[in-house]
Amino acid sequence: MLTGLIKKSVCFLFGFAIAMSARAQSIAACSEANLDGKWNVIIDWYGSGNAADIASNKQATGKDDFVEFSFDNSQTLAVPGDWNYQRDELKYYEGTVWYQRDFDYLPRRGKRAYLHFDGVSYRCEVYLNGKLLGGHEGSFTPFQFDVSGIIKRGKNLLVLKANNERREDAIPARKFDWWNYGGITRSVNLLTVPDEHIADYFIQLKKGSLTDLCGWVQLSDKQYRQVRLEIPEAHIKKVLTTDSAGRAQIDLPAKLALWSPEQPKLYAVKLYAGNDTVTDLIGFRSIEVKGTQILLNKKPVFLRGISFHEEMPQRAARAYSEADSRTLLTWAKELGCNFVRLAHYPQNPQTVKLAEQMGLMMWEEIPVWQGIQFSNPQILSKANNMLHEMIERDKNRCGIIIWSLSNETAPGPDRNATLTQMAKDARAMDDTRLISSAFDHFKYSGNQILIDDPLSESLDVLAANKYMGWYAKWPAGPGNVVWKSTFNKPLIISEFGAEALYGNHGAKDTASLWTEEYQEQLYKDNLAMFKNIPFLQGVCPWILADFRSPGRMQAQYQQGWNRKGLLSDKGFKKKAWYVMHSFYQQKQQENKAK
Ligand code: GCU
């Protein structure tokens, strides 16, 4: 069940609470204006801009006055889009950029207006007509502001201060293995909804059921009201009544074609309340674990996965468009995948929706990546905030089967306590999906690798990032390595791989040459090892395509790129791609034979 609290997500940078409502799940239904396009910008290299002046786009007055931080005749940047790829001088920029645009608005009786941001990297303050609306921390989850009392008829002045400086108390913290893209990297929309509207909703199959729908509808106002639920293709028409908190529970039998990778069936779901209508395309499936198996719609499933970052390698930039999402997801389908790990953060809403339409199950995670300051009491709140915003945004996306809490965080009292609590919080929000977390700390004993991370007790699915043959030596011949687990739970190998520069051929036994042959042999060796893991229910090579990382500066082969892609930075297939492709074809045949 999902307890869709209309959560006040508190932004730590500013202590502002912004009322989050997942109404934005159906932006199309209530988008008054899309605010993407060219925005005026001021690059504030030393962070010395005065917010009050800039937010009001202060003009010089009189002969002896002048303004230095002005949007008049300023440079522009495209929104959505990271600033790094748009200007050479911003390739490595870590600091503040002030964005500004105007927009017109025509108020209509009985309507409320929201400004909705799909993602700004990494932290921001938002001003409308010179007034601070609030702020947000975290690059990869949406936020919005109710601007009904501030927006005005005619021209409105919108200013956003974005800052992407890495900090110890941030999530991710100061070091991470991807590019520190900054800016308004995802879309901005002005939404209008009726004064009394459908603020949020959750509709999925009840945990463990193939025929019972559960969920709720939350109205913006706390009053009794009738809400109509319709799923025409399933011949469902149901009148619900909200309680004194404005919430109506959904609990009804339904005969539905279940969503699966082979048949990614989605239904038009319509909700009506007063003058408000919401339509969403929703799929219905069951995902469970049973001993060491993962069951999709009550049948064992093997996850033929691949990881990828939200980046278009050919453009060396953040992926932001539907075309970008389609490119990445089509590459995954071509490899033979039925599963994608959206690394290492909630990716674009359209990537999630398109993956679901294309029949790809998903692992979605928050960027609690390696060196997080778990001793800082704010970290649990910040991480939980991101977890809430991720689940709130995507709770109706049945393609998502796993929420993951962290990546390669070292076991320890603060980390164990924080992540154990987060696992509880995630389940309290949504008990219809599986909870996981990617580990990389294992004990070796002879040819054995032991899974003993204390966090395992709190997870449904165990996940191991293990680079045998790259960062770690083989403890024995690949076919003789044995994985031991004291937990009766399924395991996914959530990362494995090696680097290779596309087109660089040579010895298959020398890592330091970055050859395709070395990477190919390492994949063959890992597949040999996987055969000996009886509780293995999925593999997810790292990574689909070469990606940019400032930490990867080996002069001959990397030049700022992590070369672990099965595809080059131009999308060309390396030899290891074919090893993985044939493994997945074989897995698919085995699955069909069952
Ligand atoms: C880690 C990490 C990735 C990183 C990869 C690598 O496991 O999860 O984010 O890119 O290893 O070193 O290439």
Coordinates of C-alpha atoms and ligand atoms in Angstrom, one line a residue:
M1 CA 0.0 0.0 0.0
L2 CA 1.3 3.5 -0.6
T3 CA 0.8 6.1 2.1
G4 CA 0.9 9.0 -0.3
L5 CA 1.5 11.7 2.3
I6 CA 1.3 15.0 0.6
K7 CA 4.7 15.6 2.0
K8 CA 6.3 18.9 2.9
S9 CA 9.7 18.5 1.4
V10 CA 11.9 20.8 3.3
C11 CA 14.8 22.3 1.5
F12 CA 17.7 22.5 3.7
L13 CA 19.5 25.3 2.0
F14 CA 16.7 27.6 2.8
G15 CA 14.5 25.9 5.3
F16 CA 11.6 26.5 3.0
A17 CA 8.9 24.0 2.8
I18 CA 7.4 23.5 -0.6
A19 CA 4.2 21.6 -0.9
M20 CA 5.0 18.7 -3.2
S21 CA 2.0 17.3 -5.0
A22 CA 2.4 14.5 -7.5
R23 CA -0.3 16.2 -9.5
A24 CA 2.6 16.9 -11.8
Q25 CA 2.5 13.2 -12.6
S26 CA 0.0 14.3 -15.3
I27 CA 1.6 17.5 -16.3
A28 CA 0.1 17.2 -19.8
A29 CA -3.3 17.3 -18.2
C30 CA -2.8 20.6 -16.5
S31 CA 0.1 22.3 -18.3
E32 CA -0.8 25.9 -18.9
A33 CA 2.5 26.8 -20.4
N34 CA 5.8 25.0 -21.1
L35 CA 8.6 27.4 -20.0
D36 CA 11.4 25.6 -21.8
G37 CA 13.6 27.5 -24.4
K38 CA 16.3 30.2 -24.2
W39 CA 16.6 31.8 -20.8
N40 CA 18.7 34.8 -20.1
V41 CA 21.7 34.1 -17.8
I42 CA 24.2 35.7 -15.6
I43 CA 27.3 33.6 -14.8
D44 CA 28.0 34.5 -11.1
W45 CA 31.6 33.3 -11.0
Y46 CA 32.3 34.5 -7.5
G47 CA 28.8 34.0 -6.1
S48 CA 28.7 37.8 -5.4
G49 CA 25.3 38.6 -7.0
N50 CA 22.7 40.4 -4.8
A51 CA 19.6 38.2 -4.8
A52 CA 17.1 41.0 -4.2
D53 CA 18.5 43.1 -7.1
I54 CA 18.9 40.2 -9.5
A55 CA 15.5 38.7 -8.7
S56 CA 13.8 42.0 -9.6
N57 CA 16.2 42.6 -12.6
K58 CA 17.1 45.9 -11.0
Q59 CA 17.5 48.8 -13.5
A60 CA 19.8 51.7 -13.3
T61 CA 18.1 54.9 -12.1
G62 CA 19.4 58.4 -12.8
K63 CA 22.6 59.5 -14.4
D64 CA 24.9 58.3 -11.7
D65 CA 23.6 54.8 -11.2
F66 CA 24.6 51.5 -12.9
V67 CA 23.8 47.8 -12.7
E68 CA 26.4 45.1 -13.2
F69 CA 24.3 42.0 -12.6
S70 CA 21.6 42.5 -15.3
F71 CA 19.7 40.2 -17.6
D72 CA 19.4 42.9 -20.2
N73 CA 21.3 41.9 -23.4
S74 CA 22.7 38.9 -21.4
Q75 CA 23.9 35.6 -22.7
T76 CA 21.3 32.8 -22.9
L77 CA 21.3 29.1 -22.1
A78 CA 18.8 26.5 -23.4
V79 CA 16.4 25.0 -20.9
P80 CA 16.3 22.0 -20.4
G81 CA 20.0 21.4 -20.7
D82 CA 23.2 21.4 -18.6
W83 CA 25.3 24.5 -18.9
N84 CA 28.5 22.5 -19.3
Y85 CA 28.0 21.5 -22.9
Q86 CA 26.5 24.8 -24.0
R87 CA 29.6 27.0 -23.4
D88 CA 33.2 25.9 -23.5
E89 CA 34.0 28.1 -20.6
L90 CA 31.4 26.2 -18.5
K91 CA 32.7 22.7 -19.3
Y92 CA 34.0 22.2 -15.7
Y93 CA 32.1 25.1 -14.1
E94 CA 31.1 24.6 -10.5
G95 CA 29.3 27.6 -9.1
T96 CA 26.2 29.8 -9.5
V97 CA 24.3 30.8 -12.7
W98 CA 21.2 33.1 -12.5
Y99 CA 18.5 32.2 -15.0
Q100 CA 15.7 34.5 -16.0
R101 CA 12.7 34.6 -18.4
D102 CA 9.4 36.3 -18.6
F103 CA 6.0 34.7 -19.2
D104 CA 2.5 35.9 -19.7
Y105 CA -0.4 34.8 -17.6
L106 CA -4.1 35.2 -17.9
P107 CA -5.8 34.5 -14.6
R108 CA -9.1 32.6 -14.7
R109 CA -11.6 32.4 -11.9
G110 CA -11.4 29.2 -9.9
K111 CA -7.9 28.2 -11.0
R112 CA -4.7 27.8 -9.0
A113 CA -1.2 28.1 -10.6
Y114 CA 1.9 26.1 -9.9
L115 CA 5.5 26.4 -11.2
H116 CA 6.8 22.9 -11.7
F117 CA 10.5 22.0 -12.2
D118 CA 11.4 18.5 -13.3
G119 CA 15.0 18.9 -12.1
V120 CA 17.6 21.6 -11.3
S121 CA 21.2 20.7 -10.6
Y122 CA 22.2 20.7 -7.8
R123 CA 20.5 23.3 -5.5
C124 CA 18.4 26.4 -6.4
E125 CA 16.4 29.4 -5.2
V126 CA 13.3 30.4 -7.3
Y127 CA 11.9 34.0 -7.4
L128 CA 8.7 35.2 -9.0
N129 CA 8.2 38.9 -9.6
G130 CA 11.0 39.6 -7.2
K131 CA 9.6 37.4 -4.4
L132 CA 11.5 34.3 -3.1
L133 CA 9.2 31.3 -3.5
G134 CA 11.7 28.9 -1.9
G135 CA 14.4 26.5 -2.9
H136 CA 15.3 22.9 -3.5
E137 CA 18.3 20.6 -3.0
G138 CA 18.9 17.5 -5.2
S139 CA 19.4 17.4 -8.9
F140 CA 17.2 14.6 -9.9
T141 CA 13.7 14.9 -8.4
P142 CA 10.9 17.4 -9.1
F143 CA 9.6 20.2 -7.0
Q144 CA 6.9 22.9 -7.4
F145 CA 5.5 26.0 -5.9
D146 CA 1.9 27.2 -5.6
V147 CA 2.2 30.7 -7.1
S148 CA -1.5 31.5 -7.1
G149 CA -1.1 34.5 -4.7
I150 CA 2.0 35.9 -6.5
I151 CA 1.5 35.4 -10.2
K152 CA -0.1 38.4 -11.9
R153 CA -2.0 39.2 -15.1
G154 CA 0.2 39.9 -18.0
K155 CA 4.0 39.7 -17.7
N156 CA 5.7 37.8 -14.9
L157 CA 9.4 37.8 -14.1
L158 CA 10.8 34.4 -13.2
V159 CA 14.4 34.1 -11.8
L160 CA 16.2 31.0 -10.7
K161 CA 19.6 30.8 -9.0
A162 CA 21.3 27.4 -9.7
N163 CA 24.4 26.2 -8.0
N164 CA 26.2 22.9 -8.5
E165 CA 29.1 23.2 -6.1
R166 CA 30.0 19.8 -4.6
R167 CA 29.8 19.7 -0.8
E168 CA 30.5 17.1 2.0
D169 CA 26.9 17.3 3.3
A170 CA 25.4 16.9 -0.2
I171 CA 24.0 13.8 -1.8
P172 CA 26.1 12.8 -3.7
A173 CA 29.0 14.3 -1.7
R174 CA 32.2 15.7 -3.1
K175 CA 33.4 12.7 -5.1
F176 CA 31.3 10.8 -7.6
D177 CA 32.1 9.1 -10.9
W178 CA 30.0 11.1 -13.3
W179 CA 30.1 14.6 -14.7
N180 CA 29.0 17.4 -12.4
Y181 CA 26.5 18.8 -14.8
G182 CA 24.8 22.0 -13.6
G183 CA 21.8 24.0 -14.4
I184 CA 18.1 23.7 -15.3
T185 CA 18.7 20.2 -16.8
R186 CA 15.0 19.3 -17.1
S187 CA 11.8 20.9 -18.2
V188 CA 9.9 23.8 -16.5
N189 CA 6.1 24.1 -16.7
L190 CA 3.4 26.5 -15.5
L191 CA 0.5 24.3 -14.3
T192 CA -3.0 25.5 -13.7
V193 CA -5.6 23.4 -11.9
P194 CA -9.1 24.1 -10.4
D195 CA -9.0 25.6 -6.9
E196 CA -10.3 22.2 -5.7
H197 CA -8.4 19.6 -7.6
I198 CA -7.0 16.1 -7.5
A199 CA -3.7 16.6 -5.7
D200 CA -2.3 13.1 -5.8
Y201 CA -3.3 9.5 -6.5
F202 CA -1.9 6.0 -6.4
I203 CA -3.4 3.0 -8.3
Q204 CA -1.6 -0.4 -8.5
L205 CA -2.3 -4.0 -7.9
K206 CA -2.4 -5.0 -4.2
K207 CA 0.9 -6.6 -3.1
G208 CA 0.7 -10.3 -4.0
S209 CA -2.5 -10.0 -6.0
L210 CA -3.2 -10.3 -9.7
T211 CA -6.8 -9.3 -9.5
D212 CA -7.2 -6.7 -6.7
L213 CA -6.6 -3.0 -7.3
C214 CA -5.5 -0.8 -4.3
G215 CA -4.6 2.8 -3.9
W216 CA -6.1 6.2 -3.0
V217 CA -7.0 9.5 -4.4
Q218 CA -6.1 12.7 -2.5
L219 CA -8.0 16.0 -3.1
S220 CA -6.5 19.4 -2.5
D221 CA -9.1 20.3 0.0
K222 CA -10.0 18.3 3.1
Q223 CA -13.7 17.7 2.6
Y224 CA -16.1 14.9 1.7
R225 CA -16.6 14.7 -2.0
Q226 CA -17.4 12.1 -4.7
V227 CA -14.5 11.0 -7.0
R228 CA -15.1 8.9 -10.1
L229 CA -12.5 6.3 -11.1
E230 CA -12.8 4.9 -14.7
I231 CA -10.7 2.4 -16.5
P232 CA -12.8 2.1 -19.6
E233 CA -10.9 -0.8 -21.2
A234 CA -11.3 -2.8 -18.1
H235 CA -14.9 -1.9 -17.8
I236 CA -14.3 -0.2 -14.4
K237 CA -16.4 2.7 -13.3
K238 CA -16.4 3.3 -9.6
V239 CA -17.7 6.2 -7.5
L240 CA -15.5 6.8 -4.4
T241 CA -16.2 9.1 -1.5
T242 CA -13.4 11.0 0.2
D243 CA -13.1 11.1 4.0
S244 CA -12.7 14.3 6.1
A245 CA -9.1 14.5 5.0
G246 CA -10.1 14.6 1.4
R247 CA -8.8 11.1 0.7
A248 CA -10.7 8.2 -1.0
Q249 CA -9.4 4.6 -0.7
I250 CA -9.4 2.4 -3.8
D251 CA -9.9 -1.3 -3.2
L252 CA -11.7 -3.2 -5.9
P253 CA -11.5 -6.4 -8.0
A254 CA -10.3 -6.0 -11.6
K255 CA -9.7 -8.3 -14.5
L256 CA -6.7 -6.8 -16.2
A257 CA -4.1 -7.8 -18.9
L258 CA -1.0 -7.8 -16.7
W259 CA 2.0 -5.6 -17.7
S260 CA 5.2 -7.6 -18.6
P261 CA 8.2 -7.0 -20.8
E262 CA 6.6 -9.3 -23.4
Q263 CA 3.3 -7.5 -23.2
P264 CA 3.8 -3.9 -21.7
K265 CA 0.0 -3.3 -21.4
L266 CA -1.0 0.2 -20.2
Y267 CA -4.5 1.3 -19.4
A268 CA -6.0 4.8 -19.6
V269 CA -7.0 5.6 -16.1
K270 CA -9.4 8.6 -15.6
L271 CA -10.2 10.3 -12.3
Y272 CA -13.0 12.9 -12.0
A273 CA -13.6 15.2 -9.0
G274 CA -15.6 18.4 -9.3
N275 CA -14.3 20.4 -12.2
D276 CA -11.0 18.4 -12.3
T277 CA -10.1 15.5 -14.5
V278 CA -6.8 13.5 -14.5
T279 CA -5.9 10.9 -17.1
D280 CA -2.8 8.7 -16.8
L281 CA -1.5 5.6 -18.6
I282 CA -1.0 3.0 -15.9
G283 CA 0.1 -0.6 -16.1
F284 CA -0.6 -3.3 -13.6
R285 CA 1.7 -6.1 -12.6
S286 CA 2.8 -8.0 -9.5
I287 CA 6.4 -8.2 -8.3
E288 CA 7.5 -10.3 -5.4
V289 CA 10.4 -12.3 -4.0
K290 CA 9.9 -16.0 -3.0
G291 CA 13.0 -17.4 -1.4
T292 CA 15.8 -16.7 -3.8
Q293 CA 13.5 -16.1 -6.7
I294 CA 12.0 -12.9 -8.2
L295 CA 8.4 -13.4 -9.3
L296 CA 6.9 -11.2 -12.0
N297 CA 3.1 -11.9 -12.1
K298 CA 3.8 -15.0 -10.0
K299 CA 6.4 -16.4 -12.5
P300 CA 10.2 -16.5 -11.9
V301 CA 12.0 -13.9 -14.0
F302 CA 15.7 -13.4 -14.7
L303 CA 16.6 -9.7 -15.0
R304 CA 18.6 -9.2 -18.3
G305 CA 19.9 -5.8 -17.3
I306 CA 22.1 -2.9 -18.3
S307 CA 23.0 0.2 -16.4
F308 CA 23.2 3.7 -17.9
H309 CA 23.7 7.3 -16.9
E310 CA 21.4 10.1 -18.0
E311 CA 23.9 11.2 -20.6
M312 CA 24.1 11.3 -24.4
P313 CA 27.7 10.4 -25.1
Q314 CA 27.7 11.7 -28.6
R315 CA 26.8 15.2 -27.3
A316 CA 28.8 14.8 -24.1
A317 CA 25.8 16.2 -22.3
R318 CA 22.9 15.3 -20.0
A319 CA 20.1 13.4 -21.9
Y320 CA 17.0 15.5 -21.6
S321 CA 14.7 14.9 -24.5
E322 CA 12.3 12.1 -25.4
A323 CA 14.6 11.4 -28.4
D324 CA 17.5 11.0 -26.0
S325 CA 15.5 8.6 -23.8
R326 CA 14.5 6.6 -26.9
T327 CA 18.1 6.3 -28.0
L328 CA 19.3 5.0 -24.7
L329 CA 16.4 2.6 -24.2
T330 CA 16.6 1.3 -27.8
W331 CA 20.3 0.5 -27.2
A332 CA 19.2 -1.5 -24.1
K333 CA 16.5 -3.4 -26.1
E334 CA 19.0 -4.1 -28.9
L335 CA 21.3 -5.7 -26.3
G336 CA 18.4 -8.1 -25.4
C337 CA 17.5 -6.4 -22.0
N338 CA 14.2 -6.7 -20.1
F339 CA 15.6 -4.6 -17.3
V340 CA 17.5 -1.3 -16.9
R341 CA 19.3 0.1 -13.9
L342 CA 18.7 3.9 -14.0
A343 CA 22.1 4.9 -12.5
H344 CA 22.7 6.5 -10.1
Y345 CA 19.7 8.8 -9.6
P346 CA 16.0 9.2 -10.6
Q347 CA 16.2 9.9 -14.3
N348 CA 14.0 12.0 -16.5
P349 CA 10.2 11.3 -16.2
Q350 CA 10.0 10.6 -19.9
T351 CA 12.8 8.0 -19.7
V352 CA 10.8 6.1 -17.0
K353 CA 7.5 6.4 -19.0
L354 CA 9.1 5.3 -22.3
A355 CA 11.0 2.4 -20.6
E356 CA 7.6 1.2 -19.3
Q357 CA 6.0 1.5 -22.7
M358 CA 8.9 -0.4 -24.3
G359 CA 8.6 -3.3 -21.8
L360 CA 11.7 -2.6 -19.7
M361 CA 11.5 -3.3 -15.9
M362 CA 13.5 -0.7 -13.9
W363 CA 15.7 -0.3 -10.9
E364 CA 15.5 3.3 -9.7
E365 CA 17.8 4.8 -7.0
I366 CA 18.7 7.9 -5.2
P367 CA 22.3 9.2 -5.5
V368 CA 23.5 8.0 -2.0
W369 CA 26.8 7.1 -3.7
Q370 CA 29.9 5.9 -1.8
G371 CA 31.4 8.6 0.6
I372 CA 28.2 10.0 2.2
Q373 CA 28.5 11.9 5.5
F374 CA 26.2 9.5 7.4
S375 CA 27.4 11.0 10.7
N376 CA 25.6 14.2 9.8
P377 CA 22.1 14.1 11.2
Q378 CA 20.8 16.0 8.2
I379 CA 21.8 13.3 5.8
L380 CA 19.0 11.0 6.8
S381 CA 16.5 13.7 6.2
K382 CA 18.0 14.8 2.9
A383 CA 18.3 11.2 1.7
N384 CA 14.7 10.5 2.8
N385 CA 13.6 13.7 1.1
M386 CA 15.0 12.4 -2.2
L387 CA 13.5 9.0 -1.6
H388 CA 10.1 10.5 -1.0
E389 CA 10.3 12.7 -4.0
M390 CA 11.4 9.7 -6.2
I391 CA 8.6 7.4 -4.9
E392 CA 6.1 10.2 -5.1
R393 CA 6.9 11.0 -8.7
D394 CA 7.0 7.4 -10.0
K395 CA 4.7 5.4 -7.7
N396 CA 2.2 4.8 -10.5
R397 CA 4.9 3.6 -13.0
C398 CA 4.6 -0.2 -12.8
G399 CA 7.8 -0.7 -14.9
I400 CA 9.7 0.3 -11.7
I401 CA 10.1 -2.9 -9.8
I402 CA 13.0 -2.0 -7.4
W403 CA 13.7 1.1 -5.3
S404 CA 17.4 1.2 -4.4
L405 CA 18.6 3.1 -1.3
S406 CA 22.4 3.5 -2.0
N407 CA 25.4 2.5 -4.0
E408 CA 28.7 1.2 -2.5
T409 CA 28.4 2.8 0.9
A410 CA 30.8 1.2 3.4
P411 CA 29.2 -0.7 6.3
G412 CA 29.3 1.1 9.6
P413 CA 27.1 2.1 12.5
D414 CA 25.8 5.4 11.1
R415 CA 25.4 4.0 7.6
N416 CA 23.7 0.8 8.7
A417 CA 21.3 2.8 11.0
T418 CA 20.5 5.3 8.3
L419 CA 19.9 2.9 5.5
T420 CA 17.9 0.5 7.7
Q421 CA 15.6 3.4 8.6
M422 CA 15.3 4.4 5.0
A423 CA 14.3 0.8 4.0
K424 CA 11.5 1.0 6.6
D425 CA 10.5 4.5 5.3
A426 CA 10.5 3.3 1.7
R427 CA 8.3 0.3 2.6
A428 CA 6.0 2.5 4.6
M429 CA 5.5 4.7 1.5
D430 CA 5.2 1.8 -1.0
D431 CA 5.0 -1.9 -0.1
T432 CA 4.2 -2.9 -3.6
R433 CA 7.8 -2.8 -4.9
L434 CA 11.1 -4.5 -3.9
I435 CA 13.8 -2.7 -1.9
S436 CA 17.5 -3.1 -2.7
S437 CA 20.9 -1.4 -2.3
A438 CA 24.1 -2.0 -4.3
F439 CA 27.0 -3.3 -2.1
D440 CA 30.7 -3.7 -2.9
H441 CA 32.2 -4.8 0.4
F442 CA 32.5 -8.6 0.5
K443 CA 34.7 -11.1 2.5
Y444 CA 36.8 -13.5 0.6
S445 CA 37.7 -17.0 1.8
G446 CA 39.7 -19.0 -0.7
N447 CA 37.6 -19.3 -3.8
Q448 CA 34.5 -18.1 -1.9
I449 CA 32.9 -14.6 -1.9
L450 CA 30.7 -14.1 1.2
I451 CA 27.7 -11.7 1.1
D452 CA 27.4 -10.5 4.7
D453 CA 26.5 -6.8 4.6
P454 CA 24.4 -6.2 7.7
L455 CA 22.0 -4.1 5.6
S456 CA 21.0 -7.3 3.7
E457 CA 18.3 -8.2 6.4
S458 CA 16.4 -5.0 5.5
L459 CA 16.4 -5.7 1.7
D460 CA 14.2 -7.8 -0.5
V461 CA 16.9 -8.2 -3.2
L462 CA 20.6 -8.3 -2.6
A463 CA 22.8 -6.5 -5.2
A464 CA 26.6 -6.8 -5.7
N465 CA 28.9 -4.5 -7.6
K466 CA 31.9 -6.7 -8.2
Y467 CA 34.7 -6.0 -10.7
M468 CA 36.5 -9.3 -10.8
G469 CA 39.4 -8.9 -13.1
W470 CA 39.4 -5.1 -13.0
Y471 CA 39.4 -3.6 -9.5
A472 CA 39.5 -7.0 -7.8
K473 CA 41.7 -10.1 -8.5
W474 CA 40.0 -13.4 -9.2
P475 CA 40.2 -15.5 -6.0
A476 CA 40.3 -18.6 -8.2
G477 CA 39.6 -19.5 -11.8
P478 CA 36.3 -17.7 -12.8
G479 CA 34.5 -21.0 -13.2
N480 CA 35.6 -22.0 -9.6
V481 CA 34.5 -18.9 -7.8
V482 CA 31.7 -19.6 -5.4
W483 CA 29.3 -17.0 -3.9
K484 CA 28.0 -17.7 -0.4
S485 CA 25.0 -15.9 1.1
T486 CA 23.6 -16.4 4.6
F487 CA 20.4 -14.8 3.4
N488 CA 17.7 -16.7 1.6
K489 CA 17.2 -13.9 -0.9
P490 CA 17.7 -13.3 -4.6
L491 CA 21.0 -11.7 -5.8
I492 CA 21.5 -9.3 -8.7
I493 CA 25.0 -8.6 -9.9
S494 CA 24.3 -4.8 -10.2
E495 CA 27.7 -3.9 -11.7
F496 CA 30.6 -5.7 -13.3
G497 CA 32.8 -4.9 -16.3
A498 CA 36.1 -3.4 -17.4
E499 CA 37.3 -0.5 -19.5
A500 CA 38.2 -0.7 -23.2
L501 CA 38.8 2.0 -25.8
Y502 CA 36.7 1.3 -28.9
G503 CA 38.9 0.2 -31.8
N504 CA 41.9 -0.4 -29.6
H505 CA 42.8 -4.1 -30.1
G506 CA 45.6 -6.3 -28.6
A507 CA 46.4 -8.6 -25.8
K508 CA 43.4 -10.1 -23.9
D509 CA 45.3 -10.5 -20.6
T510 CA 46.7 -7.0 -20.0
A511 CA 44.3 -4.6 -18.3
S512 CA 46.6 -1.6 -18.7
L513 CA 46.2 -1.7 -22.5
W514 CA 42.5 -0.9 -22.5
T515 CA 41.9 -3.4 -25.3
E516 CA 38.5 -4.5 -26.5
E517 CA 39.9 -8.1 -26.2
Y518 CA 40.6 -7.6 -22.5
Q519 CA 37.1 -6.4 -21.8
E520 CA 35.6 -9.2 -24.0
Q521 CA 37.6 -11.9 -22.1
L522 CA 36.6 -10.4 -18.7
Y523 CA 32.9 -10.6 -19.7
K524 CA 33.3 -14.2 -20.7
D525 CA 35.0 -14.9 -17.4
N526 CA 32.2 -13.2 -15.4
L527 CA 29.5 -15.2 -17.3
A528 CA 31.4 -18.4 -16.4
M529 CA 31.3 -17.3 -12.7
F530 CA 27.6 -16.4 -12.8
K531 CA 26.8 -20.1 -13.8
N532 CA 27.9 -21.1 -10.2
I533 CA 25.5 -18.7 -8.4
P534 CA 22.3 -20.6 -7.8
F535 CA 20.5 -17.6 -6.2
L536 CA 21.5 -15.2 -9.1
Q537 CA 18.4 -13.7 -10.6
G538 CA 19.8 -10.9 -12.7
V539 CA 22.9 -9.2 -14.1
C540 CA 23.5 -5.6 -14.9
P541 CA 26.8 -4.9 -16.7
W542 CA 28.4 -1.5 -16.0
I543 CA 27.7 0.2 -18.4
L544 CA 25.7 0.7 -21.6
A545 CA 28.0 3.4 -23.1
D546 CA 31.2 5.2 -22.2
F547 CA 30.4 8.2 -20.0
R548 CA 32.1 11.4 -18.9
S549 CA 33.9 11.6 -15.6
P550 CA 36.5 14.1 -14.4
G551 CA 38.2 11.3 -12.5
R552 CA 39.1 9.4 -15.6
M553 CA 42.0 11.3 -17.0
Q554 CA 44.4 8.6 -18.2
A555 CA 46.0 10.4 -21.2
Q556 CA 46.0 7.7 -23.8
Y557 CA 42.7 5.9 -23.3
Q558 CA 40.3 7.9 -21.1
Q559 CA 40.7 11.7 -21.6
G560 CA 37.9 12.4 -19.2
W561 CA 35.8 9.3 -20.1
N562 CA 35.0 6.2 -18.2
R563 CA 35.5 3.5 -20.9
K564 CA 33.5 0.7 -19.3
G565 CA 30.7 1.1 -22.0
L566 CA 29.7 -1.9 -24.1
L567 CA 29.2 0.9 -26.6
S568 CA 31.7 3.6 -27.4
D569 CA 31.0 7.3 -26.8
K570 CA 29.7 7.3 -30.4
G571 CA 27.5 4.4 -29.9
F572 CA 29.7 1.8 -31.6
K573 CA 29.6 -1.8 -30.3
K574 CA 32.7 -3.2 -28.6
K575 CA 33.5 -6.9 -28.8
A576 CA 32.1 -7.4 -25.2
W577 CA 28.7 -6.2 -26.4
Y578 CA 28.4 -9.4 -28.5
V579 CA 29.3 -11.6 -25.5
M580 CA 26.5 -10.0 -23.5
H581 CA 24.0 -10.1 -26.4
S582 CA 24.5 -13.8 -27.0
F583 CA 24.2 -14.5 -23.2
Y584 CA 20.9 -12.6 -23.1
Q585 CA 19.6 -14.4 -26.3
Q586 CA 20.4 -17.7 -24.5
K587 CA 18.6 -16.6 -21.3
Q588 CA 15.6 -15.5 -23.4
Q589 CA 15.5 -19.0 -25.0
E590 CA 15.7 -20.7 -21.6
N591 CA 12.9 -18.4 -20.4
K592 CA 10.7 -19.3 -23.4
A593 CA 11.4 -23.0 -22.8
K594 CA 10.0 -22.8 -19.3
Ligands
GCU1 C1 31.4 1.8 -9.1 C2 30.3 2.8 -9.1 C3 30.1 3.4 -10.5 C4 31.5 3.7 -11.1 C5 32.1 2.3 -11.4 C6 33.5 2.5 -12.0 O1 31.0 0.6 -8.8 O2 29.1 2.3 -8.7 O3 29.4 4.7 -10.3 O4 31.3 4.4 -12.4 O5 32.3 1.6 -10.2 O6 34.4 2.5 -11.3 O7 33.5 2.5 -13.3

